[in-house]
Amino acid sequence: MIVVDLIRNASGELYGKISYEPQKNYLLMKWMGPCSEEEVKTASMRMYEWQKREGSKKNCKFHVHDTKELEGAWAGLVDWITNYFFPLNFEHGLRYNISIISPDMFSKFSSVELKKRSNNKVTTILCETISQAESWISKNYDV
């Protein structure tokens, strides 16, 4: 796993870590603690910058969002993600968004809502663990 970016809030606290897994060819965002909608957008756009710069060259089709340590709802961002973020990334090769769901009820609800609104460009898959996500990627790598 290669660390690509560390994202900190205005107070300097780490709330996002982006890594690339070259063996399975996916980008991982590990979300930590609470973050505002603007912070989620900022971190997400850093993923997009990587996808545009590196992901398209590597034929990276998978983004994994580990939300196990994310606190709070981000359901207000579902429209932004499906109508703005996913189409941007789709243009650079993204086809699947895999969410490792949080035990936090509000965050979990947000992941479920995102899956419901998945469009025909980027499909959202829900998993319980990273190993489950990696297994899904391995089975679907050539799709």
PDB file of C-alpha atoms in Angstrom:
ATOM      1  CA  MET A   1       0.000   0.000   0.000  1.00  0.00           C
ATOM      2  CA  ILE A   2       1.454   3.338  -1.061  1.00  0.00           C
ATOM      3  CA  VAL A   3       0.360   6.461   0.856  1.00  0.00           C
ATOM      4  CA  VAL A   4      -0.701   9.072  -1.686  1.00  0.00           C
ATOM      5  CA  ASP A   5      -2.037  11.885   0.502  1.00  0.00           C
ATOM      6  CA  LEU A   6      -2.852  12.817   4.097  1.00  0.00           C
ATOM      7  CA  ILE A   7      -5.739  15.221   4.579  1.00  0.00           C
ATOM      8  CA  ARG A   8      -5.971  17.418   7.653  1.00  0.00           C
ATOM      9  CA  ASN A   9      -8.638  19.807   8.865  1.00  0.00           C
ATOM     10  CA  ALA A  10      -8.031  23.479   9.757  1.00  0.00           C
ATOM     11  CA  SER A  11      -6.912  22.393  13.240  1.00  0.00           C
ATOM     12  CA  GLY A  12      -4.276  20.113  11.766  1.00  0.00           C
ATOM     13  CA  GLU A  13      -6.076  16.880  12.707  1.00  0.00           C
ATOM     14  CA  LEU A  14      -5.857  14.026  10.239  1.00  0.00           C
ATOM     15  CA  TYR A  15      -9.280  13.009   8.921  1.00  0.00           C
ATOM     16  CA  GLY A  16      -8.420  11.293   5.657  1.00  0.00           C
ATOM     17  CA  LYS A  17      -5.635   9.107   4.324  1.00  0.00           C
ATOM     18  CA  ILE A  18      -5.448   8.176   0.640  1.00  0.00           C
ATOM     19  CA  SER A  19      -3.431   5.104  -0.348  1.00  0.00           C
ATOM     20  CA  TYR A  20      -2.958   3.169  -3.546  1.00  0.00           C
ATOM     21  CA  GLU A  21      -2.860  -0.638  -3.580  1.00  0.00           C
ATOM     22  CA  PRO A  22      -0.859  -1.567  -6.705  1.00  0.00           C
ATOM     23  CA  GLN A  23      -1.353  -5.363  -6.385  1.00  0.00           C
ATOM     24  CA  LYS A  24      -5.140  -5.079  -6.626  1.00  0.00           C
ATOM     25  CA  ASN A  25      -5.160  -1.696  -8.415  1.00  0.00           C
ATOM     26  CA  TYR A  26      -7.478   0.330  -6.190  1.00  0.00           C
ATOM     27  CA  LEU A  27      -7.425   3.670  -4.420  1.00  0.00           C
ATOM     28  CA  LEU A  28      -8.303   3.618  -0.712  1.00  0.00           C
ATOM     29  CA  MET A  29      -9.639   6.528   1.328  1.00  0.00           C
ATOM     30  CA  LYS A  30      -9.566   5.900   5.052  1.00  0.00           C
ATOM     31  CA  TRP A  31     -11.900   8.359   6.793  1.00  0.00           C
ATOM     32  CA  MET A  32     -11.293   9.134  10.477  1.00  0.00           C
ATOM     33  CA  GLY A  33     -13.439  10.868  13.082  1.00  0.00           C
ATOM     34  CA  PRO A  34     -15.924  13.613  12.384  1.00  0.00           C
ATOM     35  CA  CYS A  35     -15.657  15.771   9.277  1.00  0.00           C
ATOM     36  CA  SER A  36     -17.772  18.500   7.808  1.00  0.00           C
ATOM     37  CA  GLU A  37     -19.379  18.303   4.385  1.00  0.00           C
ATOM     38  CA  GLU A  38     -16.775  20.731   3.051  1.00  0.00           C
ATOM     39  CA  GLU A  39     -13.972  18.546   4.436  1.00  0.00           C
ATOM     40  CA  VAL A  40     -15.501  15.486   2.747  1.00  0.00           C
ATOM     41  CA  LYS A  41     -15.637  17.408  -0.538  1.00  0.00           C
ATOM     42  CA  THR A  42     -12.029  18.577  -0.154  1.00  0.00           C
ATOM     43  CA  ALA A  43     -10.738  15.064   0.537  1.00  0.00           C
ATOM     44  CA  SER A  44     -12.864  13.568  -2.228  1.00  0.00           C
ATOM     45  CA  MET A  45     -11.474  16.047  -4.734  1.00  0.00           C
ATOM     46  CA  ARG A  46      -7.953  14.962  -3.740  1.00  0.00           C
ATOM     47  CA  MET A  47      -8.997  11.438  -4.758  1.00  0.00           C
ATOM     48  CA  TYR A  48     -10.261  12.848  -8.045  1.00  0.00           C
ATOM     49  CA  GLU A  49      -6.928  14.612  -8.661  1.00  0.00           C
ATOM     50  CA  TRP A  50      -5.112  11.307  -8.186  1.00  0.00           C
ATOM     51  CA  GLN A  51      -7.598   9.483 -10.420  1.00  0.00           C
ATOM     52  CA  LYS A  52      -7.137  12.085 -13.149  1.00  0.00           C
ATOM     53  CA  ARG A  53      -3.329  12.140 -12.839  1.00  0.00           C
ATOM     54  CA  GLU A  54      -2.501   8.486 -12.057  1.00  0.00           C
ATOM     55  CA  GLY A  55      -5.627   6.339 -11.993  1.00  0.00           C
ATOM     56  CA  SER A  56      -6.457   6.723 -15.653  1.00  0.00           C
ATOM     57  CA  LYS A  57      -2.894   5.663 -16.611  1.00  0.00           C
ATOM     58  CA  LYS A  58      -3.104   2.644 -14.292  1.00  0.00           C
ATOM     59  CA  ASN A  59      -6.640   1.706 -15.444  1.00  0.00           C
ATOM     60  CA  CYS A  60      -7.810   2.026 -11.830  1.00  0.00           C
ATOM     61  CA  LYS A  61     -11.552   1.266 -11.774  1.00  0.00           C
ATOM     62  CA  PHE A  62     -12.046   0.945  -8.017  1.00  0.00           C
ATOM     63  CA  HIS A  63     -12.198   3.437  -5.164  1.00  0.00           C
ATOM     64  CA  VAL A  64     -12.615   2.015  -1.664  1.00  0.00           C
ATOM     65  CA  HIS A  65     -13.913   4.255   1.105  1.00  0.00           C
ATOM     66  CA  ASP A  66     -13.212   2.879   4.566  1.00  0.00           C
ATOM     67  CA  THR A  67     -15.812   4.671   6.685  1.00  0.00           C
ATOM     68  CA  LYS A  68     -15.483   2.417   9.770  1.00  0.00           C
ATOM     69  CA  GLU A  69     -13.980   5.286  11.779  1.00  0.00           C
ATOM     70  CA  LEU A  70     -16.144   8.036  10.269  1.00  0.00           C
ATOM     71  CA  GLU A  71     -18.568   9.673  12.667  1.00  0.00           C
ATOM     72  CA  GLY A  72     -21.824  11.286  11.641  1.00  0.00           C
ATOM     73  CA  ALA A  73     -24.077  11.558   8.632  1.00  0.00           C
ATOM     74  CA  TRP A  74     -22.908  12.685   5.257  1.00  0.00           C
ATOM     75  CA  ALA A  75     -26.213  11.922   3.499  1.00  0.00           C
ATOM     76  CA  GLY A  76     -26.416  15.590   2.481  1.00  0.00           C
ATOM     77  CA  LEU A  77     -23.511  14.878   0.116  1.00  0.00           C
ATOM     78  CA  VAL A  78     -25.104  11.958  -1.715  1.00  0.00           C
ATOM     79  CA  ASP A  79     -26.419  14.215  -4.501  1.00  0.00           C
ATOM     80  CA  TRP A  80     -23.024  15.921  -4.853  1.00  0.00           C
ATOM     81  CA  ILE A  81     -21.275  12.536  -4.988  1.00  0.00           C
ATOM     82  CA  THR A  82     -23.639  10.956  -7.533  1.00  0.00           C
ATOM     83  CA  ASN A  83     -24.162  14.008  -9.744  1.00  0.00           C
ATOM     84  CA  TYR A  84     -20.727  15.660  -9.611  1.00  0.00           C
ATOM     85  CA  PHE A  85     -17.967  13.554  -8.055  1.00  0.00           C
ATOM     86  CA  PHE A  86     -18.769  10.217  -9.733  1.00  0.00           C
ATOM     87  CA  PRO A  87     -19.164  11.683 -13.257  1.00  0.00           C
ATOM     88  CA  LEU A  88     -15.825  13.513 -12.929  1.00  0.00           C
ATOM     89  CA  ASN A  89     -14.068  10.307 -11.911  1.00  0.00           C
ATOM     90  CA  PHE A  90     -15.920   8.224 -14.493  1.00  0.00           C
ATOM     91  CA  GLU A  91     -14.267  10.328 -17.202  1.00  0.00           C
ATOM     92  CA  HIS A  92     -10.908   9.071 -15.870  1.00  0.00           C
ATOM     93  CA  GLY A  93     -11.760   5.380 -15.504  1.00  0.00           C
ATOM     94  CA  LEU A  94     -13.582   4.961 -12.168  1.00  0.00           C
ATOM     95  CA  ARG A  95     -16.352   2.368 -12.407  1.00  0.00           C
ATOM     96  CA  TYR A  96     -16.882   1.142  -8.827  1.00  0.00           C
ATOM     97  CA  ASN A  97     -17.180   2.810  -5.458  1.00  0.00           C
ATOM     98  CA  ILE A  98     -16.816   0.346  -2.587  1.00  0.00           C
ATOM     99  CA  SER A  99     -17.879   1.548   0.854  1.00  0.00           C
ATOM    100  CA  ILE A 100     -16.681  -0.238   3.964  1.00  0.00           C
ATOM    101  CA  ILE A 101     -19.639   0.640   6.159  1.00  0.00           C
ATOM    102  CA  SER A 102     -19.285   2.286   9.538  1.00  0.00           C
ATOM    103  CA  PRO A 103     -20.875   0.971  12.717  1.00  0.00           C
ATOM    104  CA  ASP A 104     -21.959   4.594  13.291  1.00  0.00           C
ATOM    105  CA  MET A 105     -25.675   4.520  12.466  1.00  0.00           C
ATOM    106  CA  PHE A 106     -25.692   7.894  10.682  1.00  0.00           C
ATOM    107  CA  SER A 107     -22.640   7.142   8.553  1.00  0.00           C
ATOM    108  CA  LYS A 108     -24.007   3.672   7.735  1.00  0.00           C
ATOM    109  CA  PHE A 109     -27.322   5.213   6.644  1.00  0.00           C
ATOM    110  CA  SER A 110     -25.413   7.574   4.345  1.00  0.00           C
ATOM    111  CA  SER A 111     -23.569   4.648   2.680  1.00  0.00           C
ATOM    112  CA  VAL A 112     -26.844   2.785   2.144  1.00  0.00           C
ATOM    113  CA  GLU A 113     -28.413   5.908   0.626  1.00  0.00           C
ATOM    114  CA  LEU A 114     -25.443   6.285  -1.735  1.00  0.00           C
ATOM    115  CA  LYS A 115     -25.870   2.669  -2.899  1.00  0.00           C
ATOM    116  CA  LYS A 116     -29.588   3.285  -3.533  1.00  0.00           C
ATOM    117  CA  ARG A 117     -28.786   6.282  -5.729  1.00  0.00           C
ATOM    118  CA  SER A 118     -25.956   4.645  -7.657  1.00  0.00           C
ATOM    119  CA  ASN A 119     -26.172   5.617 -11.279  1.00  0.00           C
ATOM    120  CA  ASN A 120     -25.191   3.743 -14.397  1.00  0.00           C
ATOM    121  CA  LYS A 121     -21.757   5.368 -14.415  1.00  0.00           C
ATOM    122  CA  VAL A 122     -20.286   4.375 -11.029  1.00  0.00           C
ATOM    123  CA  THR A 123     -21.768   1.476  -9.061  1.00  0.00           C
ATOM    124  CA  THR A 124     -21.603   1.502  -5.256  1.00  0.00           C
ATOM    125  CA  ILE A 125     -20.901  -1.767  -3.459  1.00  0.00           C
ATOM    126  CA  LEU A 126     -21.228  -2.114   0.336  1.00  0.00           C
ATOM    127  CA  CYS A 127     -18.820  -4.319   2.299  1.00  0.00           C
ATOM    128  CA  GLU A 128     -18.109  -4.936   5.973  1.00  0.00           C
ATOM    129  CA  THR A 129     -14.299  -5.202   5.763  1.00  0.00           C
ATOM    130  CA  ILE A 130     -11.335  -4.313   3.560  1.00  0.00           C
ATOM    131  CA  SER A 131     -10.684  -8.011   2.915  1.00  0.00           C
ATOM    132  CA  GLN A 132     -14.285  -8.399   1.702  1.00  0.00           C
ATOM    133  CA  ALA A 133     -13.766  -5.402  -0.613  1.00  0.00           C
ATOM    134  CA  GLU A 134     -10.483  -6.852  -1.924  1.00  0.00           C
ATOM    135  CA  SER A 135     -12.166 -10.184  -2.563  1.00  0.00           C
ATOM    136  CA  TRP A 136     -14.920  -8.419  -4.529  1.00  0.00           C
ATOM    137  CA  ILE A 137     -12.303  -6.502  -6.537  1.00  0.00           C
ATOM    138  CA  SER A 138     -10.388  -9.701  -7.328  1.00  0.00           C
ATOM    139  CA  LYS A 139     -13.557 -11.411  -8.592  1.00  0.00           C
ATOM    140  CA  ASN A 140     -14.581  -8.383 -10.684  1.00  0.00           C
ATOM    141  CA  TYR A 141     -11.217  -7.041 -11.804  1.00  0.00           C
ATOM    142  CA  ASP A 142     -11.765  -7.712 -15.488  1.00  0.00           C
ATOM    143  CA  VAL A 143     -15.279  -6.233 -15.683  1.00  0.00           C
TER     144      VAL A 143
END
